[in-house]
Amino acid sequence: MSVPVDHETVISATDALWWRQAVVYQIYPRSFADSNADGIGDFAGIVSRAPYLAALGIDAVWLNPFYPSDLADGGYDVIDHRDVDARIGTLADFDALVEVLHAHGIRLLIDIVPNHTSDHHRWFREALDAPPGSSARARYLFRDGTGTDGAQPPTDWRSLFGGSTWQQVPDGQWYLHTFAVEQPDLNWANDEVRDDFLTTLRFWADRGVDGFRVDAAHMLAKDLSDPLPSQDELDLMPRDGNHPLLDRDELQQIYAEWRAVFNAYDPPRTAVAEAAVHASRVPRYASPQTLGQSFFFDLQLADYDPASFHRIIDECLRVAVTSGSSVTWVLNNHDTIRHTSRYGTPFPGYGPDGEPVRKHGGDWLMAGGDPVLLDAARGSRRARAATMLLLALPGSAYLYQGEELGLHEVAELPDAVRQDPSFLRNRAVEVGRDGCRVPLPWTRTGPSFGFGAGGAHLPQPLWFGHYAVEAQQDDPSSTLALYRRALSLRRTLQGAESLQWLPTGRDDVLSFSRPGGWRVVSNFGARPCPLPDGEVLLTSNPLSDHLPGETTVWLRQ
Ligand code: NOJ
Ligand code: CA
C-alpha cells in the first residue's frame, strides 16, 4: 500500500533510544473510530484518522488489546495472542495500520497480556477437558479445594474485581483468577507458557511492532506452595520479592529472556511495564537488562497539589536514573477517571499506603466523576495546567485518547450499559471504568458524533458534541489546539534529560528550567503570581500581566 506522507518526522530506523522522551498516545481501539457502522472502533477507523494523529504531533501509538476476546474485561481476556478480533479487523488490516502509522512518522506499541488468558483460550479449554494433574492443567494454577470434599476454595483470597479469586470447575478443582473469572491466571513456572510468549513477542515484532506495553507485569510469577496464607496475612506481607503473588524476584529472569528477544531486532523493540510496585523496586522492571521502562503512576494518583507534584517529580526522576531508564509520565489511561474530572472534584486524601483513600466505598480513581460535586470548569483549567507541566518534564509522556479534547468522565452512564467487570462484579461498590472508554466525538452532531456512521458501543452524552474534534480544530483557544502546540513546541525544545528547580517565593508555584533556556512556571494556587522575564511560548490559560491561578506557562529565556 502506498501512503502519502504529510508529516515532517521520518522514523529513524536506527534510533534505538527513541522511546526515552517520546509522547505516546494510547488508543482504546473499540472506542476510537468505527469504519463500518457496527458501533465498534476498528483498525480501518484508526487508519482513517492517521492524519489526525500525525497533526497532533505524537511519536507513538499504544494500542490496548485488539485480540480475539469475549470482552469480559475490555479485551484483556485474550483468546488468541497472535490474531485480531474480527470486529476490529484482520491481520492484514493490522499490517496496513503499521504501514500507515510508520509512513506518518508514528511508531506502534501493543499491549501484551501475560498474566492470564481468556477462559475461551484453547489452552484453558484443553485444561478443562483434561484431568487434574495433567500437563494441560499445568499451564494454569489449578488446586484442590479445602473442607469436606474440597467444596471450599483453597484460600479466602479476593479477586481484584471482587468475589473469590478461585473458581471451581466441574470435577471439583479450583483455578486462580486474579482478575475476572473469565481470566484464568497462567502458570509462569511452566516452560511451555514462557516459550509461547517468546513466540508471541517475535510474531508481532516481525510484523513491525516497535514495542510492547506489558500488562500486570508484576504479577506473573507466583509461589503457591503450602501452607497458603490467608488474605489478611497476604495483605500484611512485605513486598520484598518474596510475596507469594506480587513483584517476585524471579520476574527479572522472565524479562531478561524477553529482553534477549527485543535486542535481536534493530532497533531493539521497547517495552514498558505496567507494574504497581514501590519506587525502590521499579529498576527491576525498567533496567536495560529487563523491560527498559516502567510506568510511573504516582502523578495520576496525586491530588492537584504543588508539594505532591514536586516530591513525585523528584522521586520519579531519581528512580529512573537508578534504573538506567527515563520516567514515563501518566495522568490518564483507560483504567482511571479522567483528570479533568478528578481535578474538579474534592480529593479524598491519602491513606496510610500513600494512595488516595477509597471514595463512596469504591476506588477513588474509579469513582466515576461525581456529577453533583464536579466543578467542570475548574477541573478543565487545572487539567490543562497539569498537562503542560507534565509535557515539560524530562522523560516520556503517555496521553490517553480524548484527553487532547479535554473530555470529562462520562459519569451518567446507566448501569444497564456498563461493561466493566469491576462494576459488574462489585455493583454496590465500584462504578467501574466505562466512563473514560466512551467512543470519541469527532463531529458536533450526527450519529455517534462522527465516531462512525452508526451507534456507539457505549452511549455518548449530548455534551460530547461540544468537545468534538470538529468543534475545536479551528479554535486556537481549544484544548486540542493547546495539545498540538505543546507537542510541536516540545519537539523543538526537548534537549538533555535534566531539570533544574527554580525558587518562586511561593509554596503554591513551581518553576523549573530545562537545558536550552526552556523555563516552566506552574501556578497551582488561586492568586496570580508575577511572570518571569522571557518570551512566552505557550500558556494553558490566557495571561494578564501576571500568571493567573491554576495556569502553566512555558517561556524561553
Ligand atoms: C491492567 C489493565 O490496564 C486493565 O484494564 C485490566 O483490567 C487488567 N490489567 C487486567 O488485565
Ligand atoms: Ca467497526
XYZ file of C-alpha atoms and ligand atoms in Angstrom:
569
model
C 0.000 0.000 0.000
C 1.426 3.434 -0.765
C 0.621 6.140 1.705
C 1.071 9.867 1.268
C 3.445 11.211 3.909
C 2.280 14.533 5.266
C 4.330 14.586 8.426
C 7.780 16.031 8.695
C 9.083 13.497 11.119
C 10.536 10.469 9.467
C 11.174 7.500 11.686
C 14.828 6.789 12.072
C 15.397 3.089 11.649
C 18.490 3.231 13.791
C 17.354 5.380 16.675
C 17.458 2.858 19.491
C 16.674 5.476 22.144
C 13.575 6.983 20.531
C 11.412 5.934 23.480
C 13.252 7.930 26.122
C 11.374 11.179 25.564
C 8.577 10.002 23.303
C 4.975 11.168 23.517
C 2.858 8.037 23.320
C -0.863 8.289 22.559
C -2.985 5.486 23.918
C -5.770 4.209 21.672
C -8.552 2.072 23.086
C -9.383 0.519 19.713
C -13.080 -0.169 20.279
C -13.695 3.469 21.124
C -11.527 5.457 18.720
C -13.105 5.361 15.238
C -15.569 2.949 13.637
C -15.243 2.375 9.874
C -18.219 0.086 9.270
C -21.041 1.440 11.415
C -21.235 -1.518 13.788
C -20.632 0.697 16.812
C -17.183 -0.764 17.495
C -13.959 1.009 16.652
C -11.593 -0.847 14.344
C -8.209 -0.758 12.595
C -9.640 0.779 9.432
C -11.054 3.556 11.627
C -7.619 4.236 13.109
C -6.065 4.238 9.625
C -8.617 6.833 8.504
C -7.548 9.052 11.402
C -3.789 8.720 10.892
C -3.551 12.306 9.597
C -5.226 13.473 12.825
C -2.640 11.578 14.872
C 0.208 12.996 12.827
C -1.143 16.539 13.175
C -1.401 16.039 16.932
C 2.362 15.539 16.956
C 2.740 12.270 18.826
C 5.706 9.916 18.458
C 3.953 6.610 19.009
C 0.603 4.943 19.494
C -0.065 2.323 22.162
C -2.984 0.078 21.280
C -4.987 -1.591 24.024
C -5.691 -5.280 23.308
C -7.263 -5.965 19.920
C -7.025 -9.762 20.089
C -9.974 -12.156 19.791
C -11.854 -11.777 23.059
C -15.243 -12.229 24.717
C -14.778 -8.742 26.154
C -15.231 -9.919 29.708
C -12.582 -7.301 30.569
C -12.416 -4.898 27.647
C -10.183 -7.246 25.610
C -7.807 -8.129 28.463
C -9.351 -11.604 28.284
C -7.345 -12.795 25.292
C -8.472 -15.863 23.330
C -5.546 -15.889 20.897
C -2.473 -13.724 21.429
C -1.455 -13.981 17.778
C -4.629 -12.903 15.997
C -7.024 -9.965 15.658
C -10.624 -9.810 16.870
C -12.838 -9.980 13.766
C -14.789 -6.933 14.984
C -11.568 -4.904 14.930
C -10.074 -6.244 11.725
C -7.747 -8.871 10.354
C -4.010 -9.458 10.471
C -3.825 -7.835 7.040
C -5.594 -4.765 8.469
C -3.054 -4.772 11.293
C -0.199 -4.795 8.782
C -1.815 -1.909 6.938
C -2.113 0.019 10.193
C 1.591 -0.483 10.964
C 2.484 0.717 7.488
C 0.275 3.786 7.628
C 1.440 4.817 11.096
C 5.085 4.359 10.151
C 4.544 6.368 6.977
C 3.241 9.177 9.182
C 6.300 9.003 11.425
C 4.426 7.265 14.252
C 5.670 4.139 15.992
C 3.406 1.440 17.360
C 3.322 -0.232 20.767
C 0.918 -3.051 21.518
C -0.416 -4.497 24.743
C 0.836 -7.923 25.842
C -1.291 -9.681 28.458
C 0.844 -12.417 30.017
C -0.693 -12.868 33.477
C -3.881 -14.559 32.263
C -5.791 -15.702 29.213
C -9.478 -15.794 28.371
C -11.363 -18.834 29.621
C -12.016 -19.448 25.923
C -8.322 -19.628 25.065
C -7.516 -23.027 23.510
C -5.253 -23.846 26.448
C -7.965 -23.287 29.007
C -10.477 -25.370 27.063
C -7.873 -28.130 26.967
C -7.288 -27.732 30.699
C -10.985 -28.159 31.411
C -11.165 -31.269 29.227
C -8.079 -32.787 30.860
C -7.904 -34.427 34.304
C -6.332 -32.929 37.421
C -2.564 -33.304 37.353
C -2.400 -33.252 33.538
C 0.057 -31.177 31.539
C -2.881 -29.176 30.162
C -3.823 -28.096 33.697
C -0.187 -27.296 34.485
C -0.330 -24.265 32.188
C -2.706 -22.637 34.707
C -2.931 -22.560 38.503
C -5.310 -25.336 39.470
C -5.597 -26.658 43.025
C -7.813 -28.883 45.101
C -10.291 -27.182 47.398
C -10.480 -27.333 51.173
C -13.159 -28.541 53.565
C -15.399 -31.545 53.083
C -14.992 -32.914 49.534
C -12.868 -29.889 48.634
C -16.045 -27.837 48.373
C -14.395 -24.715 49.748
C -11.883 -22.645 47.761
C -8.176 -23.184 48.552
C -7.975 -19.764 50.268
C -10.159 -16.769 51.100
C -8.288 -14.547 48.609
C -10.292 -11.852 46.852
C -10.119 -11.166 43.140
C -9.194 -7.599 42.184
C -12.588 -7.299 40.518
C -14.493 -8.596 43.552
C -15.534 -12.040 44.766
C -13.249 -15.016 45.336
C -10.045 -15.328 43.351
C -10.810 -19.063 42.923
C -13.383 -20.646 40.628
C -14.435 -24.282 40.829
C -14.607 -26.448 37.704
C -16.977 -29.432 37.262
C -14.527 -32.086 38.525
C -14.105 -30.156 41.781
C -10.708 -28.477 41.296
C -10.332 -24.716 41.542
C -8.386 -22.310 39.346
C -6.868 -18.971 40.302
C -8.048 -15.770 38.624
C -6.539 -12.535 39.907
C -8.997 -10.564 37.784
C -12.370 -11.683 36.343
C -13.497 -15.287 36.486
C -13.112 -15.339 32.685
C -9.380 -14.559 33.103
C -7.607 -17.663 34.483
C -4.027 -16.922 35.586
C -1.232 -18.648 33.708
C 1.491 -20.661 35.425
C 4.757 -18.877 34.655
C 6.801 -21.691 36.155
C 5.736 -23.683 33.090
C 8.252 -23.679 30.225
C 5.577 -24.020 27.572
C 3.921 -20.812 28.791
C 7.238 -18.983 28.798
C 8.216 -20.206 25.335
C 4.825 -19.409 23.864
C 5.060 -15.782 24.930
C 8.501 -15.501 23.356
C 6.879 -16.731 20.143
C 4.135 -14.122 20.543
C 6.642 -11.310 21.037
C 8.532 -12.373 17.892
C 5.297 -12.736 15.959
C 4.410 -9.072 16.494
C 7.957 -7.732 16.348
C 8.314 -9.434 12.958
C 5.188 -7.587 11.818
C 6.869 -4.265 12.566
C 5.652 -3.523 16.080
C 8.094 -1.143 17.775
C 7.381 -2.034 21.383
C 5.143 -3.594 23.987
C 3.167 -2.440 26.995
C 3.238 -5.326 29.457
C 0.001 -5.807 31.360
C 0.153 -6.579 35.091
C 3.907 -7.073 34.720
C 4.471 -7.522 38.459
C 2.018 -10.391 38.833
C 3.189 -13.218 36.551
C 5.356 -15.175 38.989
C 3.593 -16.836 41.931
C 4.531 -19.122 44.776
C 1.550 -21.289 45.671
C 3.389 -23.730 47.885
C 1.700 -24.811 51.108
C 0.746 -23.518 53.541
C -1.035 -20.747 51.682
C -1.577 -17.579 53.702
C -4.984 -16.032 54.318
C -5.958 -12.768 52.618
C -5.291 -10.870 55.854
C -1.847 -12.422 56.115
C -1.189 -11.704 52.450
C -2.093 -8.050 52.914
C 0.478 -7.712 55.692
C 3.335 -9.410 53.863
C 6.189 -7.185 52.734
C 6.585 -6.668 49.005
C 10.249 -7.558 49.109
C 10.463 -10.004 46.233
C 9.135 -12.934 48.273
C 5.444 -12.025 48.426
C 3.561 -15.089 47.104
C 1.664 -13.162 44.421
C 3.254 -9.797 43.746
C 6.535 -8.439 42.451
C 8.511 -11.648 42.921
C 12.220 -11.647 42.206
C 12.057 -14.377 39.557
C 10.194 -11.983 37.246
C 13.529 -10.484 36.358
C 14.637 -13.711 34.790
C 11.466 -13.858 32.694
C 12.013 -10.320 31.460
C 15.685 -10.964 30.773
C 14.505 -13.639 28.330
C 12.165 -11.121 26.755
C 14.989 -8.587 26.529
C 17.056 -11.074 24.523
C 14.172 -11.254 22.029
C 13.820 -7.451 21.875
C 17.545 -6.952 21.339
C 17.599 -9.327 18.408
C 15.813 -6.588 16.410
C 17.245 -3.409 15.003
C 16.366 -1.069 16.555
C 15.665 -3.154 19.649
C 11.991 -3.445 20.478
C 10.992 -1.499 23.566
C 8.787 -2.429 26.470
C 7.077 -0.638 29.303
C 5.903 -2.461 32.400
C 2.558 -1.857 33.997
C 3.881 -2.653 37.446
C 2.278 -1.272 40.578
C 5.359 -1.610 42.757
C 7.195 0.527 45.249
C 9.578 3.027 43.665
C 12.578 1.192 45.108
C 11.667 -1.875 43.027
C 10.924 -0.104 39.737
C 14.525 -0.602 38.477
C 13.893 -4.345 38.374
C 11.428 -3.761 35.550
C 12.901 -0.648 33.979
C 16.530 -1.668 33.653
C 18.121 -2.146 30.220
C 18.523 -5.851 31.099
C 14.763 -6.321 31.544
C 11.845 -4.350 30.099
C 13.621 -0.991 29.891
C 10.771 1.210 31.114
C 8.047 1.098 33.723
C 5.027 3.333 34.121
C 5.162 5.814 36.971
C 1.561 6.205 38.119
C 2.375 8.483 41.030
C 1.184 11.701 39.400
C -2.011 10.000 38.325
C -2.634 9.047 41.950
C -1.851 12.513 43.264
C -4.010 15.488 44.061
C -3.564 18.702 42.078
C -1.152 19.933 44.696
C 2.272 21.563 44.206
C 4.028 19.825 47.096
C 2.869 16.415 45.860
C 3.907 17.190 42.291
C 7.307 18.453 43.401
C 8.017 15.426 45.591
C 6.797 12.939 42.968
C 8.748 14.510 40.123
C 11.973 14.370 42.145
C 11.359 10.803 43.254
C 10.491 9.524 39.780
C 13.465 11.202 38.137
C 15.757 9.740 40.767
C 14.372 6.211 40.334
C 14.560 6.449 36.551
C 18.223 7.384 36.729
C 18.883 4.436 39.044
C 17.127 2.215 36.509
C 19.087 3.485 33.531
C 15.715 4.444 32.111
C 13.551 7.536 31.672
C 10.313 8.353 33.503
C 7.009 7.530 31.820
C 4.605 10.240 32.997
C 0.906 9.431 33.078
C -2.156 11.444 34.056
C -4.787 9.403 32.220
C -5.458 5.942 30.917
C -8.319 3.530 30.303
C -8.404 2.451 33.961
C -8.933 5.771 35.699
C -11.315 8.685 35.889
C -10.184 11.433 33.504
C -8.018 14.152 35.023
C -10.441 16.897 34.002
C -12.981 15.264 36.323
C -10.544 14.233 39.068
C -9.243 17.766 39.455
C -12.779 19.165 39.525
C -13.950 17.028 42.451
C -12.724 17.145 46.048
C -9.675 14.967 46.627
C -10.384 12.300 49.251
C -6.909 12.455 50.858
C -4.105 9.891 51.044
C -4.353 6.669 53.042
C -1.527 5.057 55.033
C -0.333 3.288 51.857
C 0.212 6.668 50.198
C -2.640 6.082 47.770
C -5.846 8.124 47.637
C -8.383 6.815 50.117
C -11.291 4.966 48.650
C -14.345 7.040 47.961
C -18.036 6.123 48.171
C -16.858 2.669 49.222
C -15.181 2.360 45.812
C -11.810 3.247 44.397
C -11.308 6.986 44.060
C -9.737 6.545 40.643
C -12.793 4.617 39.507
C -15.398 6.711 41.308
C -16.797 7.990 38.055
C -16.560 11.772 38.413
C -19.313 12.556 40.880
C -21.663 14.787 38.829
C -23.019 16.559 41.914
C -19.617 17.577 43.216
C -17.939 18.218 39.869
C -16.764 21.753 39.098
C -16.134 21.066 35.420
C -14.605 24.440 34.533
C -12.132 24.229 37.379
C -11.268 20.647 36.539
C -10.581 21.582 32.919
C -8.455 24.549 33.860
C -6.338 22.537 36.272
C -6.070 19.648 33.816
C -4.695 21.929 31.107
C -2.144 23.354 33.551
C -1.117 19.898 34.791
C -0.741 18.577 31.246
C 1.529 21.451 30.279
C 3.620 20.770 33.356
C 3.800 17.070 32.516
C 4.761 17.697 28.895
C 7.675 19.861 30.009
C 9.248 17.150 32.158
C 12.205 15.084 31.002
C 11.083 11.593 30.044
C 8.293 10.056 28.069
C 4.649 11.195 28.292
C 1.683 8.870 27.850
C -1.561 10.510 26.743
C -4.929 8.778 26.636
C -7.291 9.275 23.703
C -9.765 12.083 24.301
C -7.650 13.984 26.798
C -6.486 16.205 23.942
C -10.169 17.150 23.586
C -10.472 17.921 27.299
C -13.126 15.224 27.660
C -14.614 14.732 31.074
C -15.501 11.387 32.557
C -18.928 10.223 31.394
C -20.393 9.741 34.847
C -24.003 9.450 33.738
C -23.804 6.030 32.051
C -26.811 3.956 33.118
C -25.951 0.755 34.954
C -27.589 -1.292 32.198
C -24.991 -0.275 29.604
C -21.902 -0.608 31.759
C -19.466 -3.292 30.595
C -16.624 -3.209 33.089
C -16.238 -6.304 35.312
C -15.012 -4.100 38.149
C -18.571 -2.712 38.160
C -20.437 -5.894 37.237
C -18.758 -7.970 39.946
C -18.975 -5.184 42.526
C -22.215 -3.377 41.834
C -22.721 -1.635 45.130
C -19.102 -0.553 45.400
C -17.386 0.402 42.144
C -18.721 2.450 39.264
C -16.073 0.948 37.043
C -14.020 2.284 34.167
C -16.531 2.660 31.347
C -16.817 6.422 31.856
C -13.392 7.029 30.295
C -13.944 4.486 27.497
C -16.895 6.110 25.720
C -16.244 6.437 21.945
C -14.629 9.693 20.864
C -16.645 12.569 19.365
C -15.262 13.671 16.005
C -18.148 15.864 14.790
C -20.505 18.245 16.609
C -23.611 16.340 15.601
C -24.579 13.259 13.635
C -24.705 9.595 14.501
C -22.266 8.818 17.314
C -20.720 12.279 16.814
C -18.684 11.049 13.860
C -17.245 8.042 15.716
C -18.898 6.059 12.946
C -21.946 6.126 10.738
C -23.896 4.046 13.262
C -24.167 3.940 17.024
C -21.537 3.651 19.711
C -20.997 0.584 21.913
C -21.179 2.847 24.970
C -23.667 5.730 24.701
C -22.208 9.212 24.301
C -23.787 12.077 26.260
C -25.174 15.116 24.416
C -22.385 17.333 25.731
C -19.850 15.284 23.764
C -20.670 17.417 20.698
C -19.099 20.486 22.326
C -15.847 18.600 22.769
C -15.752 17.142 19.239
C -12.630 17.454 17.114
C -14.713 19.453 14.623
C -15.667 21.959 17.322
C -12.042 22.505 18.367
C -9.792 22.113 15.368
C -10.024 25.709 14.160
C -10.291 27.318 17.585
C -6.870 28.471 18.835
C -8.134 28.559 22.414
C -9.317 24.950 22.352
C -7.746 22.145 24.340
C -6.934 20.381 21.069
C -5.018 23.441 19.862
C -3.155 23.555 23.190
C -2.060 19.917 22.898
C -0.992 20.349 19.261
C 1.000 23.442 20.041
C 2.563 21.918 23.147
C 3.627 18.763 21.323
C 5.056 20.664 18.414
C 6.984 23.051 20.687
C 8.174 20.161 22.836
C 9.860 18.650 19.800
C 11.892 21.772 19.284
C 12.593 22.434 22.984
C 13.373 18.933 24.147
C 17.040 18.511 24.937
C 19.047 16.782 27.612
C 17.019 14.900 30.211
C 17.599 17.218 33.125
C 15.583 19.675 35.139
C 16.626 22.463 37.470
C 14.137 23.681 40.092
C 13.968 27.453 40.460
C 12.863 29.416 43.530
C 9.456 31.112 43.242
C 8.984 32.559 46.716
C 5.608 30.860 46.931
C 4.584 27.396 48.095
C 1.844 27.141 45.518
C 4.013 27.970 42.493
C 6.506 25.527 40.938
C 9.126 26.556 38.446
C 11.967 24.771 36.702
C 14.220 25.211 33.744
C 15.285 22.710 31.127
C 18.504 22.926 29.141
C 18.424 25.372 26.268
C 16.541 28.184 28.015
C 13.158 26.488 28.395
C 11.515 27.758 31.585
C 8.286 26.465 33.063
C 6.167 28.147 35.735
C 3.085 26.445 37.135
C 0.803 28.343 39.482
C -1.280 25.799 41.402
C -2.844 28.421 43.658
C -5.797 30.765 43.201
C -3.815 34.033 43.346
C -1.925 35.345 40.312
C 1.862 35.441 40.536
C 4.413 37.573 38.731
C 5.593 36.399 35.318
C 9.343 35.988 34.978
C 11.058 37.689 32.071
C 11.234 35.827 28.836
C 9.376 35.129 25.652
C 6.025 33.478 26.356
C 5.851 30.359 24.207
C 2.634 28.831 25.435
C 0.192 29.165 28.284
C -2.532 26.839 29.487
C -4.915 29.749 30.057
C -4.884 33.401 28.969
C -2.304 35.572 30.743
C -2.698 39.064 32.094
C 0.468 40.892 33.037
C 0.622 38.172 35.705
C 0.380 34.401 35.658
C -3.192 33.644 36.766
C -4.039 30.869 39.205
C -4.153 27.241 38.070
C -2.149 28.041 34.957
C 1.154 26.847 33.494
C 3.324 28.900 31.164
C 6.321 27.938 29.029
C 8.900 30.666 28.440
C 12.136 30.993 26.513
C 14.856 32.781 28.439
C -4.473 -3.736 33.712
C -5.254 -3.176 32.577
O -4.852 -1.847 32.341
C -6.702 -3.295 32.959
O -7.526 -2.607 32.058
C -7.056 -4.742 33.051
O -8.381 -4.862 33.541
C -6.125 -5.502 33.972
N -4.749 -5.142 33.818
C -6.252 -6.991 33.775
O -5.698 -7.373 32.545
Ca -16.434 -1.235 13.396
